[in-house]
Amino acid sequence: MTLARNDIARFTDMYGDSDTSIRQFFGPGRVNLIGEHIDYNGGLVMPAAISLGITATCRPRRDRIIHFASAGEPLVTTVQLDELIEPDCTRGWGNYPAGIVRELLVRDVPLQGTDVLFTTTLPQGAGLSSSAAIEVLTAFLLLTLAGNTAVDLKMVALLCQTAENTFIGVNSGIMDQFSVALGKHHCALLLDCGSLEYQYVPVRLGDCTLLIMDTRKARRLTDSKYNERRTECDRVIALLGTRAPPQGLAHAEWNDVASCVEDPVLLRRARHVITEQARVTQAVRELAEGNLLAFGQLLNESHASLRDDYEVSGFHLDTIVAAAQEAPGCLGARMTGAGFGGCALALVRSGSVDAFTQQVRSRYIEATGLEPAFYAVQTSDGVHEVTGASSGSTSSRTCCFFL
Ligand code: GLA
């Protein structure tokens, strides 16, 4: 990745003339291949950082003020480093970076005044973790500008999750921040969300392509039933009593759940978690052996479980996934991320991508009236500083900072 000259020009238009201390950082989005609603249940997930993401162009200031601006938006968030920072709904997306500043200050990390301009290529409200991207990016750039040469990325992921939980009010798990911080080009992360141990799994898709399908049905986690699902899982754990596995519900035995839980809704929630966990383990094996048909089948089963047992898909996601599963060259498809709108994922024979997108697009428009967007997944490294020769060609646009 090279320096984005357009963003530097925008930055100097906004904050004043150019000098050599301007630096750029990139925070990728993420797509979760399989293991949905598993992270906060202590299980295994398989996300990958992607090349769509957020770029921050920034420069230190001499005072104790941080400005966060977003290309194409009038709103600029101003944070005073010597004042207590509280959530403020008039700040809009600015609460995400403001929450990170607060979290760093609470930990006595010395920070300096900074001007920041964000630009993004992540589609809006699409479940590709734009909030984790801006959180991790903000923490990384502030720590780097403060002189840290080897930023502890695991610590950054945990700090950002705390900010999301306490400052934003979404009780999210660790998957998104972890993949944005520690992703690796050509790889997915196989992350054990209980122990935070992880390994990189090469994404080898042979003659297939992974396509992200954006339903364009925007969603906000804070508006959704995300926190409700977490509470339901906690209730199952409470009912399991001494049979509750210490690592979380993902490790529970189905027989134990069936004998301790009567509520049919809670039973379905637990069944999703336990079967999804088994699918992740199997997906790792199938991918390693190049069994793409079997991997695709697991994607289909994951979607059915999220739709019927966990009930987090909804009309738009179900429509696009059903259209995908019947389209030419498709080996499997499922919603990805928290659900309730946003994106789905399809594994498609590369030679059929055009026919596939044509058919899915027309069926989806017919059913919903919305025009979907398609992106071939390209993996990326996690958060990093952008160096190298400058380039004028970034396709950046207005930031959108909800997941
Ligand atoms: C959101 C959350 C993650 C995870 C997914 C569902 O993206 O931020 O922590 O729970 O939903 O897998």
Short mmCIF file of C-alpha atoms and ligand atoms in Angstrom, two decimals:
data_model
loop_
_atom_site.label_atom_id
_atom_site.label_comp_id
_atom_site.label_asym_id
_atom_site.label_seq_id
_atom_site.Cartn_x
_atom_site.Cartn_y
_atom_site.Cartn_z
CA MET A 1 0.00 0.00 0.00
CA THR A 2 1.30 3.47 -0.87
CA LEU A 3 0.71 6.94 0.55
CA ALA A 4 -2.54 8.45 -0.74
CA ARG A 5 -1.73 11.89 -2.18
CA ASN A 6 -5.42 12.82 -2.51
CA ASP A 7 -5.87 12.35 1.21
CA ILE A 8 -2.80 14.46 1.99
CA ALA A 9 -4.21 17.27 -0.19
CA ARG A 10 -7.56 17.01 1.62
CA PHE A 11 -5.73 17.04 4.93
CA THR A 12 -3.76 20.20 4.17
CA ASP A 13 -6.91 21.90 2.82
CA MET A 14 -8.55 21.21 6.12
CA TYR A 15 -5.76 21.65 8.65
CA GLY A 16 -3.26 23.93 6.93
CA ASP A 17 -0.20 23.72 4.78
CA SER A 18 1.90 20.70 4.16
CA ASP A 19 5.02 19.67 5.98
CA THR A 20 6.97 16.49 6.34
CA SER A 21 5.41 15.38 9.61
CA ILE A 22 2.18 14.16 7.97
CA ARG A 23 1.84 10.38 8.33
CA GLN A 24 -0.72 7.84 7.15
CA PHE A 25 -2.11 4.70 8.74
CA PHE A 26 -4.53 2.04 7.49
CA GLY A 27 -7.09 0.03 9.45
CA PRO A 28 -8.71 -2.78 7.42
CA GLY A 29 -12.28 -3.98 7.66
CA ARG A 30 -12.88 -7.68 8.31
CA VAL A 31 -15.05 -10.45 6.99
CA ASN A 32 -15.82 -13.47 9.13
CA LEU A 33 -15.58 -16.69 7.10
CA ILE A 34 -17.33 -18.83 9.70
CA GLY A 35 -17.99 -18.89 13.46
CA GLU A 36 -20.76 -16.34 13.93
CA HIS A 37 -21.91 -15.14 17.36
CA ILE A 38 -19.24 -17.40 18.78
CA ASP A 39 -16.64 -14.92 20.04
CA TYR A 40 -18.55 -13.84 23.14
CA ASN A 41 -19.27 -17.51 23.81
CA GLY A 42 -15.56 -18.30 24.14
CA GLY A 43 -15.21 -20.36 20.97
CA LEU A 44 -13.28 -20.49 17.69
CA VAL A 45 -13.85 -17.97 14.87
CA MET A 46 -12.27 -17.55 11.45
CA PRO A 47 -12.22 -13.90 10.31
CA ALA A 48 -9.92 -12.26 7.76
CA ALA A 49 -8.83 -8.63 7.48
CA ILE A 50 -9.77 -7.22 4.05
CA SER A 51 -8.36 -4.60 1.72
CA LEU A 52 -11.41 -2.33 2.13
CA GLY A 53 -10.75 -0.14 5.13
CA ILE A 54 -10.08 3.27 6.65
CA THR A 55 -7.06 5.47 6.06
CA ALA A 56 -6.04 8.08 8.65
CA THR A 57 -3.90 10.99 7.54
CA CYS A 58 -2.52 12.77 10.60
CA ARG A 59 0.00 15.21 12.06
CA PRO A 60 0.95 16.04 15.64
CA ARG A 61 -0.08 19.43 17.09
CA ARG A 62 1.76 21.50 19.67
CA ASP A 63 -1.22 21.78 22.03
CA ARG A 64 -3.44 19.29 23.92
CA ILE A 65 -6.24 19.06 21.34
CA ILE A 66 -7.12 16.18 19.01
CA HIS A 67 -9.30 16.80 15.96
CA PHE A 68 -11.01 13.93 14.16
CA ALA A 69 -12.49 14.76 10.76
CA SER A 70 -13.90 12.62 7.98
CA ALA A 71 -13.53 13.45 4.29
CA GLY A 72 -16.72 14.94 2.88
CA GLU A 73 -18.35 15.54 6.27
CA PRO A 74 -18.70 18.87 8.06
CA LEU A 75 -18.61 17.30 11.54
CA VAL A 76 -15.24 17.57 13.27
CA THR A 77 -14.83 15.99 16.69
CA THR A 78 -12.61 17.92 19.06
CA VAL A 79 -11.19 16.21 22.12
CA GLN A 80 -9.30 18.05 24.89
CA LEU A 81 -6.67 15.79 26.39
CA ASP A 82 -6.95 17.40 29.83
CA GLU A 83 -10.71 17.05 30.19
CA LEU A 84 -12.84 14.03 31.08
CA ILE A 85 -14.23 12.57 27.84
CA GLU A 86 -17.82 11.32 28.02
CA PRO A 87 -20.02 9.82 25.27
CA ASP A 88 -21.98 12.53 23.46
CA CYS A 89 -24.62 11.70 20.85
CA THR A 90 -24.04 15.00 19.01
CA ARG A 91 -20.58 13.67 18.13
CA GLY A 92 -22.04 10.92 15.91
CA TRP A 93 -19.26 8.65 14.58
CA GLY A 94 -16.76 10.81 16.51
CA ASN A 95 -17.67 8.83 19.64
CA TYR A 96 -15.63 5.89 18.33
CA PRO A 97 -12.23 7.67 18.25
CA ALA A 98 -13.18 9.78 21.31
CA GLY A 99 -13.84 6.57 23.26
CA ILE A 100 -10.39 5.30 22.32
CA VAL A 101 -8.72 8.51 23.52
CA ARG A 102 -10.53 8.17 26.81
CA GLU A 103 -9.48 4.54 27.18
CA LEU A 104 -5.82 5.41 26.49
CA LEU A 105 -5.92 8.29 29.00
CA VAL A 106 -7.55 6.07 31.65
CA ARG A 107 -4.48 3.82 31.27
CA ASP A 108 -2.16 6.83 31.68
CA VAL A 109 -0.80 6.55 28.15
CA PRO A 110 0.88 9.88 27.34
CA LEU A 111 -0.76 11.37 24.24
CA GLN A 112 -0.12 14.51 22.24
CA GLY A 113 -2.40 16.87 20.30
CA THR A 114 -3.06 15.58 16.77
CA ASP A 115 -5.04 16.47 13.66
CA VAL A 116 -6.62 13.43 11.99
CA LEU A 117 -8.53 13.03 8.73
CA PHE A 118 -10.26 9.71 8.01
CA THR A 119 -11.19 8.45 4.56
CA THR A 120 -12.77 5.08 3.92
CA THR A 121 -13.46 2.48 1.27
CA LEU A 122 -15.62 0.34 3.55
CA PRO A 123 -19.25 0.16 2.42
CA GLN A 124 -21.65 1.96 4.73
CA GLY A 125 -23.27 0.13 7.63
CA ALA A 126 -22.44 -3.18 6.07
CA GLY A 127 -21.21 -5.40 8.87
CA LEU A 128 -17.57 -5.25 7.75
CA SER A 129 -16.42 -3.78 11.07
CA SER A 130 -15.98 -0.13 10.26
CA SER A 131 -16.27 0.64 13.96
CA ALA A 132 -13.50 -1.79 14.92
CA ALA A 133 -11.44 -0.39 12.03
CA ILE A 134 -11.67 3.21 13.28
CA GLU A 135 -11.13 2.16 16.89
CA VAL A 136 -8.02 0.09 16.24
CA LEU A 137 -6.69 2.63 13.74
CA THR A 138 -7.12 5.48 16.23
CA ALA A 139 -5.38 3.60 19.03
CA PHE A 140 -2.54 2.50 16.76
CA LEU A 141 -1.86 5.93 15.27
CA LEU A 142 -1.97 7.72 18.63
CA LEU A 143 0.34 5.18 20.23
CA THR A 144 2.74 5.37 17.28
CA LEU A 145 2.76 9.19 17.21
CA ALA A 146 3.45 9.10 20.95
CA GLY A 147 6.70 7.30 20.17
CA ASN A 148 5.79 3.62 20.62
CA THR A 149 7.77 1.67 18.05
CA ALA A 150 6.40 -1.80 18.81
CA VAL A 151 2.72 -1.38 19.60
CA ASP A 152 1.24 -4.38 21.46
CA LEU A 153 -1.57 -5.27 19.05
CA LYS A 154 -3.31 -7.72 21.38
CA MET A 155 -3.47 -4.97 24.01
CA VAL A 156 -4.84 -2.58 21.37
CA ALA A 157 -7.59 -5.06 20.42
CA LEU A 158 -8.63 -5.52 24.05
CA LEU A 159 -8.55 -1.78 24.78
CA CYS A 160 -10.74 -1.10 21.74
CA GLN A 161 -13.21 -3.80 22.75
CA THR A 162 -13.46 -2.17 26.20
CA ALA A 163 -14.17 1.20 24.56
CA GLU A 164 -16.86 -0.37 22.34
CA ASN A 165 -18.49 -2.07 25.34
CA THR A 166 -18.35 0.81 27.80
CA PHE A 167 -18.28 4.02 25.73
CA ILE A 168 -20.41 2.98 22.74
CA GLY A 169 -22.60 0.57 24.70
CA VAL A 170 -22.41 -2.44 22.38
CA ASN A 171 -21.46 -5.58 24.24
CA SER A 172 -19.46 -6.95 21.31
CA GLY A 173 -16.93 -9.77 21.54
CA ILE A 174 -13.24 -9.55 20.65
CA MET A 175 -13.34 -10.91 17.07
CA ASP A 176 -13.58 -7.65 15.12
CA GLN A 177 -10.93 -5.65 16.95
CA PHE A 178 -8.62 -8.67 16.98
CA SER A 179 -8.85 -9.27 13.23
CA VAL A 180 -8.41 -5.57 12.39
CA ALA A 181 -5.33 -5.45 14.65
CA LEU A 182 -3.72 -8.79 13.82
CA GLY A 183 -4.98 -9.80 10.36
CA LYS A 184 -2.52 -11.03 7.75
CA HIS A 185 -2.54 -10.84 3.96
CA HIS A 186 -3.55 -14.15 2.27
CA CYS A 187 -4.71 -15.56 5.60
CA ALA A 188 -7.68 -15.91 7.88
CA LEU A 189 -7.17 -15.87 11.64
CA LEU A 190 -8.21 -18.94 13.54
CA LEU A 191 -8.85 -17.28 16.88
CA ASP A 192 -9.75 -18.98 20.13
CA CYS A 193 -11.80 -16.24 21.77
CA GLY A 194 -11.51 -17.87 25.18
CA SER A 195 -7.71 -17.98 25.42
CA LEU A 196 -6.94 -15.39 22.67
CA GLU A 197 -4.51 -17.87 21.15
CA TYR A 198 -4.53 -17.72 17.39
CA GLN A 199 -2.96 -19.05 14.25
CA TYR A 200 -2.97 -17.94 10.64
CA VAL A 201 -4.82 -20.20 8.19
CA PRO A 202 -3.90 -19.70 4.52
CA VAL A 203 -6.99 -18.87 2.44
CA ARG A 204 -6.48 -21.12 -0.59
CA LEU A 205 -9.57 -21.13 -2.73
CA GLY A 206 -8.33 -22.85 -5.89
CA ASP A 207 -10.65 -21.93 -8.76
CA CYS A 208 -13.12 -20.21 -6.42
CA THR A 209 -13.65 -16.61 -5.32
CA LEU A 210 -15.15 -15.38 -2.08
CA LEU A 211 -17.66 -12.62 -2.79
CA ILE A 212 -19.02 -10.18 -0.25
CA MET A 213 -22.64 -9.34 -1.07
CA ASP A 214 -23.80 -6.09 0.49
CA THR A 215 -27.59 -6.07 0.96
CA ARG A 216 -27.45 -2.27 1.35
CA LYS A 217 -29.83 -2.74 4.23
CA ALA A 218 -27.95 -0.69 6.78
CA ARG A 219 -27.86 -1.74 10.36
CA ARG A 220 -26.64 -0.41 13.65
CA LEU A 221 -25.59 -2.77 16.39
CA THR A 222 -26.78 -0.36 19.03
CA ASP A 223 -30.28 -0.55 17.49
CA SER A 224 -30.25 -4.28 17.09
CA LYS A 225 -30.91 -7.30 19.19
CA TYR A 226 -27.20 -8.01 19.54
CA ASN A 227 -27.05 -7.34 23.27
CA GLU A 228 -30.23 -9.40 23.72
CA ARG A 229 -28.56 -12.44 22.14
CA ARG A 230 -25.63 -12.11 24.52
CA THR A 231 -27.98 -11.99 27.48
CA GLU A 232 -29.79 -15.11 26.24
CA CYS A 233 -26.47 -16.99 26.08
CA ASP A 234 -25.66 -15.81 29.62
CA ARG A 235 -29.00 -17.17 30.75
CA VAL A 236 -28.19 -20.59 29.29
CA ILE A 237 -24.85 -20.56 31.13
CA ALA A 238 -26.64 -19.69 34.39
CA LEU A 239 -29.10 -22.58 33.86
CA LEU A 240 -26.23 -24.99 33.21
CA GLY A 241 -24.91 -24.25 36.71
CA THR A 242 -22.03 -26.58 37.57
CA ARG A 243 -22.18 -28.08 34.07
CA ALA A 244 -21.33 -24.72 32.47
CA PRO A 245 -17.93 -24.94 30.75
CA PRO A 246 -15.54 -22.27 32.12
CA GLN A 247 -14.48 -21.25 28.58
CA GLY A 248 -18.06 -20.37 27.57
CA LEU A 249 -21.20 -21.74 25.93
CA ALA A 250 -19.38 -22.73 22.73
CA HIS A 251 -17.80 -25.57 24.71
CA ALA A 252 -21.04 -26.88 26.23
CA GLU A 253 -22.36 -30.41 25.61
CA TRP A 254 -25.72 -30.51 23.88
CA ASN A 255 -26.97 -33.23 26.24
CA ASP A 256 -26.27 -30.99 29.24
CA VAL A 257 -28.11 -28.08 27.64
CA ALA A 258 -31.06 -30.30 26.73
CA SER A 259 -31.38 -31.53 30.29
CA CYS A 260 -30.96 -28.14 32.04
CA VAL A 261 -32.85 -25.75 29.74
CA GLU A 262 -36.59 -25.86 29.04
CA ASP A 263 -37.25 -22.56 27.26
CA PRO A 264 -37.46 -23.41 23.52
CA VAL A 265 -35.97 -20.05 22.52
CA LEU A 266 -32.92 -20.54 24.75
CA LEU A 267 -32.56 -24.09 23.47
CA ARG A 268 -32.41 -22.82 19.89
CA ARG A 269 -29.86 -20.14 20.77
CA ALA A 270 -27.62 -22.73 22.44
CA ARG A 271 -28.03 -25.17 19.56
CA HIS A 272 -26.74 -22.54 17.15
CA VAL A 273 -23.69 -21.84 19.30
CA ILE A 274 -22.80 -25.51 19.76
CA THR A 275 -23.35 -26.54 16.14
CA GLU A 276 -21.59 -23.43 14.76
CA GLN A 277 -18.56 -24.25 16.89
CA ALA A 278 -18.46 -27.74 15.37
CA ARG A 279 -18.74 -26.21 11.89
CA VAL A 280 -15.69 -24.01 12.49
CA THR A 281 -13.56 -27.00 13.46
CA GLN A 282 -14.76 -28.90 10.40
CA ALA A 283 -14.25 -25.87 8.14
CA VAL A 284 -10.60 -25.67 9.18
CA ARG A 285 -10.13 -29.32 8.18
CA GLU A 286 -11.97 -28.95 4.86
CA LEU A 287 -10.07 -25.81 3.88
CA ALA A 288 -6.74 -27.42 4.75
CA GLU A 289 -7.60 -30.39 2.54
CA GLY A 290 -8.92 -28.18 -0.26
CA ASN A 291 -12.47 -29.58 0.04
CA LEU A 292 -14.22 -26.46 -1.15
CA LEU A 293 -17.53 -28.18 -1.81
CA ALA A 294 -17.64 -29.30 1.82
CA PHE A 295 -16.60 -25.82 3.00
CA GLY A 296 -19.42 -24.30 0.91
CA GLN A 297 -21.90 -26.73 2.47
CA LEU A 298 -20.81 -25.56 5.92
CA LEU A 299 -21.50 -21.95 4.89
CA ASN A 300 -25.04 -22.98 3.91
CA GLU A 301 -25.57 -24.81 7.21
CA SER A 302 -24.22 -21.83 9.16
CA HIS A 303 -26.74 -19.54 7.50
CA ALA A 304 -29.66 -21.88 8.22
CA SER A 305 -28.63 -22.01 11.87
CA LEU A 306 -28.28 -18.22 12.14
CA ARG A 307 -31.66 -17.78 10.44
CA ASP A 308 -33.68 -20.43 12.27
CA ASP A 309 -32.01 -20.96 15.64
CA TYR A 310 -30.23 -17.69 16.38
CA GLU A 311 -32.69 -15.50 14.42
CA VAL A 312 -30.26 -12.77 13.42
CA SER A 313 -30.61 -12.75 9.62
CA GLY A 314 -33.88 -11.14 8.46
CA PHE A 315 -35.60 -10.65 5.13
CA HIS A 316 -32.79 -8.93 3.20
CA LEU A 317 -30.02 -11.32 4.23
CA ASP A 318 -32.22 -14.40 3.72
CA THR A 319 -33.24 -13.16 0.29
CA ILE A 320 -29.71 -12.53 -0.95
CA VAL A 321 -28.38 -15.79 0.51
CA ALA A 322 -31.21 -17.84 -1.03
CA ALA A 323 -30.63 -16.13 -4.41
CA ALA A 324 -26.89 -16.83 -4.12
CA GLN A 325 -27.33 -20.48 -3.19
CA GLU A 326 -29.35 -21.02 -6.40
CA ALA A 327 -27.10 -18.95 -8.68
CA PRO A 328 -24.56 -20.41 -11.17
CA GLY A 329 -21.24 -21.56 -9.72
CA CYS A 330 -22.20 -21.11 -6.05
CA LEU A 331 -20.74 -23.61 -3.57
CA GLY A 332 -22.26 -21.99 -0.50
CA ALA A 333 -23.41 -18.70 1.05
CA ARG A 334 -24.23 -17.23 4.42
CA MET A 335 -24.68 -13.96 6.26
CA THR A 336 -21.51 -12.63 7.88
CA GLY A 337 -21.03 -10.43 10.95
CA ALA A 338 -23.70 -9.64 13.51
CA GLY A 339 -26.61 -9.87 11.05
CA PHE A 340 -29.88 -7.85 11.02
CA GLY A 341 -28.80 -6.42 7.63
CA GLY A 342 -25.33 -5.79 6.28
CA CYS A 343 -23.36 -8.30 4.23
CA ALA A 344 -23.41 -11.94 3.21
CA LEU A 345 -20.62 -14.05 1.80
CA ALA A 346 -20.65 -16.49 -1.13
CA LEU A 347 -18.10 -19.01 -2.38
CA VAL A 348 -18.34 -18.99 -6.17
CA ARG A 349 -16.45 -20.67 -9.02
CA SER A 350 -14.29 -17.87 -10.44
CA GLY A 351 -15.47 -18.55 -14.01
CA SER A 352 -19.10 -18.04 -12.94
CA VAL A 353 -18.71 -14.78 -11.02
CA ASP A 354 -20.33 -12.63 -13.75
CA ALA A 355 -23.30 -14.94 -14.27
CA PHE A 356 -23.63 -15.31 -10.51
CA THR A 357 -23.71 -11.59 -9.72
CA GLN A 358 -26.11 -10.91 -12.61
CA GLN A 359 -28.63 -13.47 -11.37
CA VAL A 360 -28.33 -12.57 -7.67
CA ARG A 361 -28.58 -8.84 -8.43
CA SER A 362 -31.77 -9.16 -10.48
CA ARG A 363 -33.48 -11.55 -8.03
CA TYR A 364 -32.54 -9.39 -5.06
CA ILE A 365 -33.71 -6.15 -6.69
CA GLU A 366 -36.98 -7.81 -7.69
CA ALA A 367 -37.64 -8.95 -4.11
CA THR A 368 -36.41 -5.92 -2.17
CA GLY A 369 -36.16 -2.93 -4.49
CA LEU A 370 -32.56 -2.41 -3.29
CA GLU A 371 -29.48 -2.56 -5.49
CA PRO A 372 -26.90 -4.88 -3.89
CA ALA A 373 -23.12 -4.43 -4.18
CA PHE A 374 -20.55 -7.17 -4.72
CA TYR A 375 -16.87 -7.20 -3.72
CA ALA A 376 -14.36 -9.97 -4.31
CA VAL A 377 -12.65 -10.57 -0.98
CA GLN A 378 -9.01 -9.53 -0.93
CA THR A 379 -7.27 -10.19 2.34
CA SER A 380 -5.02 -7.61 3.99
CA ASP A 381 -2.54 -7.12 6.77
CA GLY A 382 -3.90 -5.75 10.02
CA VAL A 383 -3.52 -2.10 11.09
CA HIS A 384 -0.24 -0.54 9.91
CA GLU A 385 1.50 2.64 8.91
CA VAL A 386 1.40 3.39 5.20
CA THR A 387 4.78 4.14 3.73
CA GLY A 388 6.31 4.35 0.26
CA ALA A 389 5.84 6.39 -2.87
CA SER A 390 2.71 8.50 -2.91
CA SER A 391 -0.26 7.56 -5.03
CA GLY A 392 -3.09 9.75 -6.22
CA SER A 393 -5.61 7.01 -6.64
CA THR A 394 -7.46 6.05 -3.52
CA SER A 395 -11.17 5.52 -3.83
CA SER A 396 -12.09 7.12 -0.57
CA ARG A 397 -15.44 8.46 0.42
CA THR A 398 -17.38 9.71 3.35
CA CYS A 399 -16.82 7.74 6.52
CA CYS A 400 -19.51 5.59 8.08
CA PHE A 401 -18.69 4.39 11.49
CA PHE A 402 -21.23 1.84 12.48
CA LEU A 403 -20.56 -1.85 12.05
C1 GLA B 1 -20.28 -8.27 15.63
C2 GLA B 1 -19.49 -8.19 16.91
C3 GLA B 1 -18.52 -9.36 17.04
C4 GLA B 1 -19.23 -10.71 16.81
C5 GLA B 1 -20.08 -10.65 15.53
C6 GLA B 1 -20.93 -11.89 15.36
O1 GLA B 1 -19.47 -8.10 14.53
O2 GLA B 1 -18.77 -6.98 16.99
O3 GLA B 1 -17.89 -9.33 18.30
O4 GLA B 1 -19.98 -11.07 17.92
O5 GLA B 1 -20.94 -9.53 15.53
O6 GLA B 1 -20.14 -13.00 15.13
#
